[in-house]
Coordinates of C-alpha atoms and ligand atoms in Angstrom, one line a residue:
X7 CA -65.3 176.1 157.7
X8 CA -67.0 177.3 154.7
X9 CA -65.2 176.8 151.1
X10 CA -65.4 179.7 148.1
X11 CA -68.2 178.6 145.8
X12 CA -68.2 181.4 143.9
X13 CA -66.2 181.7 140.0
X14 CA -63.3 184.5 140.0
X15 CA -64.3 186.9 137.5
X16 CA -60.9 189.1 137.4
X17 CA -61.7 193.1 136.6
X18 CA -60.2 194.1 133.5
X19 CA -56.9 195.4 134.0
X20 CA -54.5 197.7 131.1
X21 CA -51.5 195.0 131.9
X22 CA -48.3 197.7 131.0
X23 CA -45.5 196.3 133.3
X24 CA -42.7 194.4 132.5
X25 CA -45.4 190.9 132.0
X26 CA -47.8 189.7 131.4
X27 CA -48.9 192.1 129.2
X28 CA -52.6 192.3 127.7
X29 CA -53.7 189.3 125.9
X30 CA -55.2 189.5 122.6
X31 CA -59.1 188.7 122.8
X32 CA -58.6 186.2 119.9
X33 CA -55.9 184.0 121.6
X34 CA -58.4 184.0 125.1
X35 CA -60.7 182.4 122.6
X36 CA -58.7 180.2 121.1
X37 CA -58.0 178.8 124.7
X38 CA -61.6 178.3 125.1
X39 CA -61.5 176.0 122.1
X40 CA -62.8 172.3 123.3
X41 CA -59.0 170.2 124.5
X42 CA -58.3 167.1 122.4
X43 CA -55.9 164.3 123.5
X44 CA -52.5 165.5 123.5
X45 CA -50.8 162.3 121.1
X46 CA -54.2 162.8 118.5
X47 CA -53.1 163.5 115.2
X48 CA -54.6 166.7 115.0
X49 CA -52.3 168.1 118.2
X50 CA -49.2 166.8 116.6
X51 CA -49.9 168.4 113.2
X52 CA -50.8 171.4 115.3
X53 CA -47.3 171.0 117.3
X54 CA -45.6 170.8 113.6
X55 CA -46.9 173.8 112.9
X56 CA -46.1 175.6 116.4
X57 CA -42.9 174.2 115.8
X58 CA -42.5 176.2 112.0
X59 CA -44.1 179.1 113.4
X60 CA -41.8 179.5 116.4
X61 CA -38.7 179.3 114.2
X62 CA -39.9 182.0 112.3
X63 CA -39.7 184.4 115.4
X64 CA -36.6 183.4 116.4
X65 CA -35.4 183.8 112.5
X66 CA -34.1 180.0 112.9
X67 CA -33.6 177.0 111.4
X68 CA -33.0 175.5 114.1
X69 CA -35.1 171.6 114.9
X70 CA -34.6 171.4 118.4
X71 CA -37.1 174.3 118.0
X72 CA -40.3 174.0 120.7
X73 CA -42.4 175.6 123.5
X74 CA -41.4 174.0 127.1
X75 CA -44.3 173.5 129.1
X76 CA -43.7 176.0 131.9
X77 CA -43.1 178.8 132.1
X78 CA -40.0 181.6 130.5
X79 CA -37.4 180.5 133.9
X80 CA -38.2 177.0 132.9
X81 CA -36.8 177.8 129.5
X82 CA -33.8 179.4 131.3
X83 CA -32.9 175.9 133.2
X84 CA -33.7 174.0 129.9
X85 CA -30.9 175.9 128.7
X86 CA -28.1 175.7 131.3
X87 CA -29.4 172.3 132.5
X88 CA -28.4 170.8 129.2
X89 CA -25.3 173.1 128.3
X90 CA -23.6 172.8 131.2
X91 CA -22.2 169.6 132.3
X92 CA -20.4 169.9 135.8
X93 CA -17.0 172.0 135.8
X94 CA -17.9 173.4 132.3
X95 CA -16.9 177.5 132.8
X96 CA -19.2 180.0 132.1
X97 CA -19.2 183.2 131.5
X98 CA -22.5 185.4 132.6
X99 CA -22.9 189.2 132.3
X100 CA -24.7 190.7 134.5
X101 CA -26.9 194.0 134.2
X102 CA -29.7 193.5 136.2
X103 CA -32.2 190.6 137.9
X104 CA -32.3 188.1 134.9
X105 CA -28.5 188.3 134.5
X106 CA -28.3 187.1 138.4
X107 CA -30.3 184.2 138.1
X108 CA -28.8 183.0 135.0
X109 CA -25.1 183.1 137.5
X110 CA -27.7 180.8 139.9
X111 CA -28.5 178.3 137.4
X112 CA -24.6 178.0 136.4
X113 CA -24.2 177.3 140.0
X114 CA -26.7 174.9 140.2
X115 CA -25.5 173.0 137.1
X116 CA -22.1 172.3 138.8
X117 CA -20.4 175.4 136.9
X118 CA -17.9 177.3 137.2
X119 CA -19.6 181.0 136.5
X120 CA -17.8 183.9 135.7
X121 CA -19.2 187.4 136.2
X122 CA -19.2 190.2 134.5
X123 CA -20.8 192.9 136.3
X124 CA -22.0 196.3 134.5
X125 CA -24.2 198.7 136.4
X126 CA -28.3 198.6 136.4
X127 CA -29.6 200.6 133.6
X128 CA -26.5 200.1 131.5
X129 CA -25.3 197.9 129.2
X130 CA -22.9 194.7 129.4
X131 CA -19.5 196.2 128.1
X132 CA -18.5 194.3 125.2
X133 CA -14.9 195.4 126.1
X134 CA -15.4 193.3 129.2
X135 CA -16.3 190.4 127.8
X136 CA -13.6 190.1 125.7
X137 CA -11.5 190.4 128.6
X138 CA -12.9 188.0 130.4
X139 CA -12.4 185.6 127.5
X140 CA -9.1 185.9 127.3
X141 CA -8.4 185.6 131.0
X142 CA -10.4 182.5 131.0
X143 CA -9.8 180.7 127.9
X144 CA -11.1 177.7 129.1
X145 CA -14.3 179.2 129.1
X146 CA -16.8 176.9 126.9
X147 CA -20.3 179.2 127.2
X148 CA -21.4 182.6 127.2
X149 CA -24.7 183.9 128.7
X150 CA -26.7 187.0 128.8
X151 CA -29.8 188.5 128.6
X152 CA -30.9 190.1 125.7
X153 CA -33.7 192.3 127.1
X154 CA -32.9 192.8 130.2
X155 CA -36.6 193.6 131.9
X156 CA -35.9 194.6 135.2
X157 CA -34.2 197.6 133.8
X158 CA -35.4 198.3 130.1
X159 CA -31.9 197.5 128.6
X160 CA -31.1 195.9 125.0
X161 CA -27.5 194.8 125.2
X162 CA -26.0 194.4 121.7
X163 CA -26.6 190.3 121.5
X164 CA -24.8 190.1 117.8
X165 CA -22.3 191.7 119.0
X166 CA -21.8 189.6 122.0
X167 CA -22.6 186.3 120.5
X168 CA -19.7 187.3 118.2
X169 CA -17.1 187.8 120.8
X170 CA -17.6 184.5 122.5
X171 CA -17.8 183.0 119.1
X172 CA -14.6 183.9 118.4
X173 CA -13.2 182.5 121.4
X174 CA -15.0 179.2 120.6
X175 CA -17.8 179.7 123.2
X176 CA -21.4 178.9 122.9
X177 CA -24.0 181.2 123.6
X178 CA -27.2 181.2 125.5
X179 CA -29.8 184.2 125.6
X180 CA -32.5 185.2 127.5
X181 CA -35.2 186.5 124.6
X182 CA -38.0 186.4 127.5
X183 CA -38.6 189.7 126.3
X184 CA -37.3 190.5 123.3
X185 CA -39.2 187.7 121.7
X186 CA -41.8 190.1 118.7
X187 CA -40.8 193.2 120.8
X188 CA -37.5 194.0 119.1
X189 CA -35.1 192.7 116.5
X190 CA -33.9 189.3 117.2
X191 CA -32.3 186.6 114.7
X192 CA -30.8 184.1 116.1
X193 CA -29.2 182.1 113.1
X194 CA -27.7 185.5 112.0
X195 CA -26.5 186.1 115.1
X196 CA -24.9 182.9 116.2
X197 CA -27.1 182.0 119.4
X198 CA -26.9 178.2 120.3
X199 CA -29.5 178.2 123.2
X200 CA -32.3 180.4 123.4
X201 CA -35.8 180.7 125.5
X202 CA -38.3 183.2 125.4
X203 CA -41.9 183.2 127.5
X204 CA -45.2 183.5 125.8
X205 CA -47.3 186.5 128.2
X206 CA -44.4 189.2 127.0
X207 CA -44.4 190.5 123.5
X208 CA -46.2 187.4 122.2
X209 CA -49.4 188.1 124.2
X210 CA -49.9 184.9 125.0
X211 CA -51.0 183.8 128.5
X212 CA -48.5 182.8 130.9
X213 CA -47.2 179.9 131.3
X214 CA -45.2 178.2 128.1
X215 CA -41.3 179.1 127.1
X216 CA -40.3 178.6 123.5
X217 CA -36.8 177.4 123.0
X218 CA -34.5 176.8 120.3
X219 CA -31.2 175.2 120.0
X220 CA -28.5 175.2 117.5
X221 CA -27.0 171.3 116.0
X222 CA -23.5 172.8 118.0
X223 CA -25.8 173.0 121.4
X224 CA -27.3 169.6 120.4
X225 CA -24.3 168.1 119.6
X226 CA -23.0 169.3 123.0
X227 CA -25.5 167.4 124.6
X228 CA -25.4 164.2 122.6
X229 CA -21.7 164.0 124.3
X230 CA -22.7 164.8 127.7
X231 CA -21.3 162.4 130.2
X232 CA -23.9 163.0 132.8
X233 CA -27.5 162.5 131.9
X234 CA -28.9 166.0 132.3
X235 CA -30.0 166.3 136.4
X236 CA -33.8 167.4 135.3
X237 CA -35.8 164.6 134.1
X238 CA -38.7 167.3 132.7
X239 CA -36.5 169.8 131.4
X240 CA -33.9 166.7 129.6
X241 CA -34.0 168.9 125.6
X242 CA -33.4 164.6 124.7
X243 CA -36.7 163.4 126.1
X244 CA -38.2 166.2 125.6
X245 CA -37.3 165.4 121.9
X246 CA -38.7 162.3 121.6
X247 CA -42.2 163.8 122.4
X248 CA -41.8 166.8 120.2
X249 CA -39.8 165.9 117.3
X250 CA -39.9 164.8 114.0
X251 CA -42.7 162.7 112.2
X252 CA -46.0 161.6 113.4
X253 CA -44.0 158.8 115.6
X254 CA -44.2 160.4 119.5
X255 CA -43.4 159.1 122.6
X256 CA -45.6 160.1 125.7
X257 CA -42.8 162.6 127.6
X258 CA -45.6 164.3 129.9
X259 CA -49.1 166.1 128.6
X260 CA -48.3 169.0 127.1
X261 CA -51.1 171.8 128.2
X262 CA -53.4 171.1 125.0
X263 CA -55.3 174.6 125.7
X264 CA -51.9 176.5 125.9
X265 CA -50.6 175.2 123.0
X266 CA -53.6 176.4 121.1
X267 CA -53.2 180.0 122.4
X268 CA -49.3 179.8 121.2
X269 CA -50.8 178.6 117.8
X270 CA -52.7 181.9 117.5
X271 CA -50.7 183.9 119.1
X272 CA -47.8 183.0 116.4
X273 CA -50.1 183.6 113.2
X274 CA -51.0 186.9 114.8
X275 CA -47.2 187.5 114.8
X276 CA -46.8 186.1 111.4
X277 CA -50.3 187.6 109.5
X278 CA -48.2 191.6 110.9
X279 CA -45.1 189.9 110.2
X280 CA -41.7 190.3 112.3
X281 CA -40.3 192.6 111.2
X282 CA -43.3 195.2 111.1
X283 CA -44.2 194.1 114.9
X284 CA -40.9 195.3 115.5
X285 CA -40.9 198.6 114.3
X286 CA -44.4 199.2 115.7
X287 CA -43.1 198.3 119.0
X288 CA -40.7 201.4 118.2
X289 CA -42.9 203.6 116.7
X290 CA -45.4 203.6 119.4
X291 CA -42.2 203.7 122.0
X292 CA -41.4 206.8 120.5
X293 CA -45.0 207.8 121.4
X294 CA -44.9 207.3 124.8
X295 CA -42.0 208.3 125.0
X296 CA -42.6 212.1 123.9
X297 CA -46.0 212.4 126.0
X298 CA -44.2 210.8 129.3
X299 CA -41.6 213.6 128.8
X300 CA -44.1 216.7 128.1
X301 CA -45.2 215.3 131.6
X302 CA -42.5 215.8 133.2
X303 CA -40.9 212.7 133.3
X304 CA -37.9 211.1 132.6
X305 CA -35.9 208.0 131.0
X306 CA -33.4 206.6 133.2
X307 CA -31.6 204.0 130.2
X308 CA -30.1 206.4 127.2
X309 CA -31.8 206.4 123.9
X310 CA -29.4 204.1 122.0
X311 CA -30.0 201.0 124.2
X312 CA -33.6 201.6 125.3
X313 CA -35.9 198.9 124.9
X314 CA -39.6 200.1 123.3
X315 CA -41.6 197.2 124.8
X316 CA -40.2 198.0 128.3
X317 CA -39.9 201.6 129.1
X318 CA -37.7 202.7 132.3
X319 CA -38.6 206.2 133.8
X320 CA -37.2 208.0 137.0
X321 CA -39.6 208.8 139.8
X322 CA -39.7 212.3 140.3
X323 CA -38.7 213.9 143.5
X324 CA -41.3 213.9 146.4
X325 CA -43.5 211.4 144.4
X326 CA -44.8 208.6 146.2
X327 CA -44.3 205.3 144.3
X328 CA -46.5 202.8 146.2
X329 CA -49.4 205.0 146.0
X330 CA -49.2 206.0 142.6
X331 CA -49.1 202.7 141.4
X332 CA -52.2 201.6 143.4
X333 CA -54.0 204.5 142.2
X334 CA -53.0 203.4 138.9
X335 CA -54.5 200.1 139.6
X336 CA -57.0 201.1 142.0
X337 CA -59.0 204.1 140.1
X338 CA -57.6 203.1 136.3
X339 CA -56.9 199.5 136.4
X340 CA -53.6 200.3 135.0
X341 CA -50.4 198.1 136.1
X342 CA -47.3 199.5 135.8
X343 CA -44.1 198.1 137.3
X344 CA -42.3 198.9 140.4
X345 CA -38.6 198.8 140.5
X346 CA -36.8 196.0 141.3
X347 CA -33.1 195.5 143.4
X348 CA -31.3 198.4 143.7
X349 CA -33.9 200.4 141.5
X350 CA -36.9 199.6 143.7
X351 CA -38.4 203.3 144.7
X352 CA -36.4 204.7 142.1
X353 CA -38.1 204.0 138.6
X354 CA -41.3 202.9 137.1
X355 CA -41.3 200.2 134.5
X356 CA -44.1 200.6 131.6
X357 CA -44.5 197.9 129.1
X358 CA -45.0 198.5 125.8
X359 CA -45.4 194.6 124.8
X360 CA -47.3 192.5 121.6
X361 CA -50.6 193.2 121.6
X362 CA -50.6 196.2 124.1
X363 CA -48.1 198.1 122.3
X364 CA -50.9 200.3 120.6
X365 CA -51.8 203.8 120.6
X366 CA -54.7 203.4 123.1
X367 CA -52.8 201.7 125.9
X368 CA -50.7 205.2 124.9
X369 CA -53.5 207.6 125.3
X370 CA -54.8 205.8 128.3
X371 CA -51.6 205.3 130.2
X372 CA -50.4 209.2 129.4
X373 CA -54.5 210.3 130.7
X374 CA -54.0 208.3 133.7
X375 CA -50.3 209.6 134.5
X376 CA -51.5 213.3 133.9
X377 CA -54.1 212.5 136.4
X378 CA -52.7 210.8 139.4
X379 CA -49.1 213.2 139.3
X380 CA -51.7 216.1 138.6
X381 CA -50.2 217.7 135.5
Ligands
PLP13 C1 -40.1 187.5 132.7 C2 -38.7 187.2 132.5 C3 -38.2 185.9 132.8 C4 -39.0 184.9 133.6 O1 -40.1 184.4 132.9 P1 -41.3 183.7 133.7 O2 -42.3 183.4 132.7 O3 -41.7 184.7 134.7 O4 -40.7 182.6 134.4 C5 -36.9 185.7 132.5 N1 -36.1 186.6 131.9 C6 -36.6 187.8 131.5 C7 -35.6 188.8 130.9 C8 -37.9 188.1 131.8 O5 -38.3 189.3 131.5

């Protein structure tokens, strides 16, 4: 038996589907930089300043503030693995993939979930939600996804996070995607867990998932009964290792190389600033948006819930979707997404995210569309 000998040199792709999306050139560098021992000095100023950086994007004050090393559904169980301590209820709404596993995870904590169930393409009903909380009003968390990615979906998260506030409920969100794509502030809007994933609008390569929580979420799990199940994904050892002053204790090695593609990733972020990443994300939505429709085609989420970094549009009739998405990636090296669930076959999913929200991922993607539907 012979083994590969040869390095993989990967074609270059236009990533524009739901992750991960096209890395910036200057965070692939950065990862080339030479790796340092993960407790030297210089990595723990660095991890201070990761640490600062991150709390910028997620407009947060927040300590427990960090990336988890692993990637955005690793954040996810960070979150209910430390919030939920066995027969805790839980309220999840559900519009699409991420909403499902997040009822999984409740499961798996020893939960008790309760769904709330809006259709694919919509948003979570806030009405619903408030019924739910006063049916159950035991209920101690509420979870949801902010943008939802398997269906280009926004649900209204201040809004939410306001509801189950007033019901006494803390809140955990899925910013996998939302993360630099579209407005997110998560002091101002009352979110007590949060976790996000570095290869969507951050640009980053796969692989890391910042976090934050709030001092109600830590003080949640300083009275835990129960020791959290998950040794690596305990937000108190985890703690010890990246926490305040130079004093850490070996946890596990954090992925040195990663860390400094986070780094530069996050002063990319911060050099546009947040708030202007945001509206370009929109502006060039708008873009696409106008030249996918003088094609032909058409949005299946409405207008005043659409995400811009993840754009859902209906397959036309008699158009087959398997093969225009490998001529896409065959003959243009474009990726697009396929539909998932209930959707699969129906839609196409085309990311607008960080660093490949730009005007000639636009031009390209529209050139390439024209083509293959021949229009
Ligand atoms: C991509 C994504 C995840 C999962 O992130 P991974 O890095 O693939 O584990 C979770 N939630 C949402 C909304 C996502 O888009």
């Amino acid at each position: 038996m012979s083994l590969p000998l040869e390095s993989f040199i990967p074609v270059k792709r236009t990533l524009m589907g739901p992750g991960p999306s096209d890395v910036n050139p200057k965070i692939l560098n950065a990862l080339a930089r030479t790796t340092i021992g993960h407790l030297d000095p210089m990595f723990v100023s660095l991890m201070d300043e990761v640490k600062q950086l991150l709390q910028y994007a997620f407009q947060t004050k927040n300590e427990l503030t960090m990336p988890i090393s692993a990637p955005g559904s690793a954040g996810m169980e960070a979150a209910f693995a430390n919030l939920i301590e066995p027969g805790d209820k839980v309220i999840v709404c559900q519009n699409g993939v991420f909403g499902g596993r997040m009822f999984e995870n409740v499961v798996r904590c020893q939960g008790i979930p309760v769904l709330i169930k809006d259709k694919w393409g919509e948003q979570t009903d806030p009405e619903k939600l408030r019924d739910a909380l006063i049916a159950n009003p035991d209920t101690r968390i509420v979870a949801f996804v902010h943008a939802e990615t398997s269906t280009g979906v926004r649900n209204d998260a201040e809004l939410l996070c306001s509801i189950a506030k007033q019901h006494g409920c803390l809140t955990i969100v899925d910013a996998v995607t939302s993360l630099a794509g579209c407005e997110l502030r998560v002091d101002d809007w009352n979110i007590d867990a949060i976790y996000s994933g570095t290869q969507k609008c951050l640009s980053c390569v796969p692989g890391l998932s910042p976090v934050s929580f709030s001092d109600a979420a830590v003080e949640k799990i300083k009275q835990r009964k129960q020791s959290v199940q998950s040794w690596f994904l305990d937000m108190d050892l985890v703690m010890g290792y990246w926490g305040k002053g130079t004093k850490r204790a070996y946890h596990h090695t954090a992925p040195v190389n990663s860390i400094y593609a986070l780094h530069e990733s996050l002063i990319i972020l911060a050099q546009e600033g947040l708030e202007k990443a945001w509206q370009r994300h929109y502006e060039n939505h708008c873009l696409l948006r106008d030249g996918l429709e003088s094609l032909g085609l058409e949005f299946a989420v409405d207008e005043s819930y659409r995400l811009p970094q993840l754009n859902m549009v209906n397959i036309p009739v008699g158009i087959d979707d398997a093969e225009i998405r490998s001529r896409l990636l065959n003959e243009f090296n474009l990726e697009i997404g396929a539909g998932l669930g209930e959707l699969a076959g129906k839609v196409w999913r085309i990311g607008l995210m960080g660093y490949g929200s730009n005007k000639e991922n636009i031009a390209y993607c529209l050139d390439s569309f024209s083509k293959v539907l021949n229009r």
